[in-house]
């Protein structure tokens, strides 16, 4: 999300999807930050990193799915519907 060239490449090869979750859900899912390989700048908290990156991810994404309240299948179905809507919109254009 920090390199425009990388985002441009992702967009060339596919649809960029951001599965958005609240901070508490993300923190729970990540668990042990060291074991997960999450790197924080000195003095930076996970919450700081979250607030830094979420706007970048939203700006880069072709599709944003608000996730974390339903099941995995709810998320998959929401994503499927969004991609189908986008494809139909492209066919009309």
mmCIF file of C-alpha atoms in Angstrom:
data_model
loop_
_atom_site.group_PDB
_atom_site.id
_atom_site.type_symbol
_atom_site.label_atom_id
_atom_site.label_comp_id
_atom_site.label_asym_id
_atom_site.label_seq_id
_atom_site.Cartn_x
_atom_site.Cartn_y
_atom_site.Cartn_z
ATOM 1 C CA UNK A 1 0.000 0.000 0.000
ATOM 2 C CA UNK A 2 3.052 2.262 0.194
ATOM 3 C CA UNK A 3 4.303 1.645 -3.357
ATOM 4 C CA UNK A 4 2.153 3.011 -6.206
ATOM 5 C CA UNK A 5 3.980 0.798 -8.702
ATOM 6 C CA UNK A 6 3.048 -2.336 -6.756
ATOM 7 C CA UNK A 7 -0.609 -1.294 -6.546
ATOM 8 C CA UNK A 8 -0.662 -0.524 -10.274
ATOM 9 C CA UNK A 9 0.719 -3.999 -10.965
ATOM 10 C CA UNK A 10 -1.890 -5.647 -8.738
ATOM 11 C CA UNK A 11 -4.625 -3.741 -10.580
ATOM 12 C CA UNK A 12 -3.229 -4.926 -13.925
ATOM 13 C CA UNK A 13 -3.458 -8.574 -12.962
ATOM 14 C CA UNK A 14 -6.699 -8.612 -11.011
ATOM 15 C CA UNK A 15 -9.205 -6.989 -8.715
ATOM 16 C CA UNK A 16 -7.765 -5.484 -5.536
ATOM 17 C CA UNK A 17 -9.996 -6.388 -2.586
ATOM 18 C CA UNK A 18 -9.829 -4.935 0.921
ATOM 19 C CA UNK A 19 -11.569 -6.981 3.594
ATOM 20 C CA UNK A 20 -12.181 -4.293 6.186
ATOM 21 C CA UNK A 21 -12.494 -5.238 9.853
ATOM 22 C CA UNK A 22 -12.517 -3.187 13.018
ATOM 23 C CA UNK A 23 -9.395 -2.866 15.096
ATOM 24 C CA UNK A 24 -10.546 -5.224 17.862
ATOM 25 C CA UNK A 25 -11.299 -7.984 15.340
ATOM 26 C CA UNK A 26 -7.947 -7.501 13.629
ATOM 27 C CA UNK A 27 -6.064 -7.547 16.937
ATOM 28 C CA UNK A 28 -7.794 -10.762 17.981
ATOM 29 C CA UNK A 29 -7.105 -12.424 14.636
ATOM 30 C CA UNK A 30 -3.445 -11.442 14.566
ATOM 31 C CA UNK A 31 -2.667 -12.814 18.018
ATOM 32 C CA UNK A 32 1.085 -12.846 18.657
ATOM 33 C CA UNK A 33 2.467 -10.000 16.517
ATOM 34 C CA UNK A 34 6.044 -11.279 16.618
ATOM 35 C CA UNK A 35 5.023 -14.769 15.509
ATOM 36 C CA UNK A 36 2.919 -13.228 12.699
ATOM 37 C CA UNK A 37 5.849 -11.121 11.528
ATOM 38 C CA UNK A 38 4.130 -7.773 12.072
ATOM 39 C CA UNK A 39 6.808 -5.096 12.018
ATOM 40 C CA UNK A 40 6.170 -1.836 13.832
ATOM 41 C CA UNK A 41 8.334 1.277 13.735
ATOM 42 C CA UNK A 42 9.913 2.170 17.090
ATOM 43 C CA UNK A 43 7.246 3.658 19.347
ATOM 44 C CA UNK A 44 4.414 2.639 17.001
ATOM 45 C CA UNK A 45 1.512 0.601 18.307
ATOM 46 C CA UNK A 46 -0.622 -1.830 16.352
ATOM 47 C CA UNK A 47 -3.457 0.700 16.584
ATOM 48 C CA UNK A 48 -1.197 3.369 15.053
ATOM 49 C CA UNK A 49 -0.353 1.023 12.187
ATOM 50 C CA UNK A 50 -4.032 0.178 11.706
ATOM 51 C CA UNK A 51 -5.003 3.862 11.486
ATOM 52 C CA UNK A 52 -2.125 4.532 9.084
ATOM 53 C CA UNK A 53 -2.904 1.703 6.694
ATOM 54 C CA UNK A 54 -6.702 1.474 6.569
ATOM 55 C CA UNK A 55 -7.092 4.695 4.526
ATOM 56 C CA UNK A 56 -4.335 3.525 2.175
ATOM 57 C CA UNK A 57 -5.970 0.126 1.694
ATOM 58 C CA UNK A 58 -9.346 1.756 1.044
ATOM 59 C CA UNK A 59 -7.815 4.108 -1.526
ATOM 60 C CA UNK A 60 -6.062 1.250 -3.347
ATOM 61 C CA UNK A 61 -8.950 -1.204 -3.377
ATOM 62 C CA UNK A 62 -11.271 -1.799 -6.302
ATOM 63 C CA UNK A 63 -13.701 -3.497 -3.905
ATOM 64 C CA UNK A 64 -14.108 -2.939 -0.153
ATOM 65 C CA UNK A 65 -16.017 -5.522 1.854
ATOM 66 C CA UNK A 66 -16.971 -4.628 5.418
ATOM 67 C CA UNK A 67 -16.283 -7.928 7.108
ATOM 68 C CA UNK A 68 -16.104 -9.460 10.542
ATOM 69 C CA UNK A 69 -19.739 -9.473 11.639
ATOM 70 C CA UNK A 70 -20.974 -12.441 9.623
ATOM 71 C CA UNK A 71 -19.597 -15.814 8.659
ATOM 72 C CA UNK A 72 -16.851 -16.523 6.164
ATOM 73 C CA UNK A 73 -19.591 -17.472 3.699
ATOM 74 C CA UNK A 74 -21.284 -14.094 4.196
ATOM 75 C CA UNK A 75 -18.008 -12.431 3.229
ATOM 76 C CA UNK A 76 -17.506 -14.704 0.212
ATOM 77 C CA UNK A 77 -21.063 -14.044 -0.983
ATOM 78 C CA UNK A 78 -20.691 -10.275 -0.526
ATOM 79 C CA UNK A 79 -17.468 -10.345 -2.534
ATOM 80 C CA UNK A 80 -19.023 -12.487 -5.261
ATOM 81 C CA UNK A 81 -21.977 -10.099 -5.568
ATOM 82 C CA UNK A 82 -19.707 -7.030 -5.752
ATOM 83 C CA UNK A 83 -17.510 -8.541 -8.447
ATOM 84 C CA UNK A 84 -20.551 -9.615 -10.462
ATOM 85 C CA UNK A 85 -22.018 -6.090 -10.139
ATOM 86 C CA UNK A 86 -18.750 -4.567 -11.316
ATOM 87 C CA UNK A 87 -18.571 -6.957 -14.279
ATOM 88 C CA UNK A 88 -22.141 -6.134 -15.283
ATOM 89 C CA UNK A 89 -21.343 -2.419 -15.041
ATOM 90 C CA UNK A 90 -18.328 -2.862 -17.306
ATOM 91 C CA UNK A 91 -20.400 -4.753 -19.890
ATOM 92 C CA UNK A 92 -22.918 -1.875 -20.013
ATOM 93 C CA UNK A 93 -20.190 0.759 -20.468
#
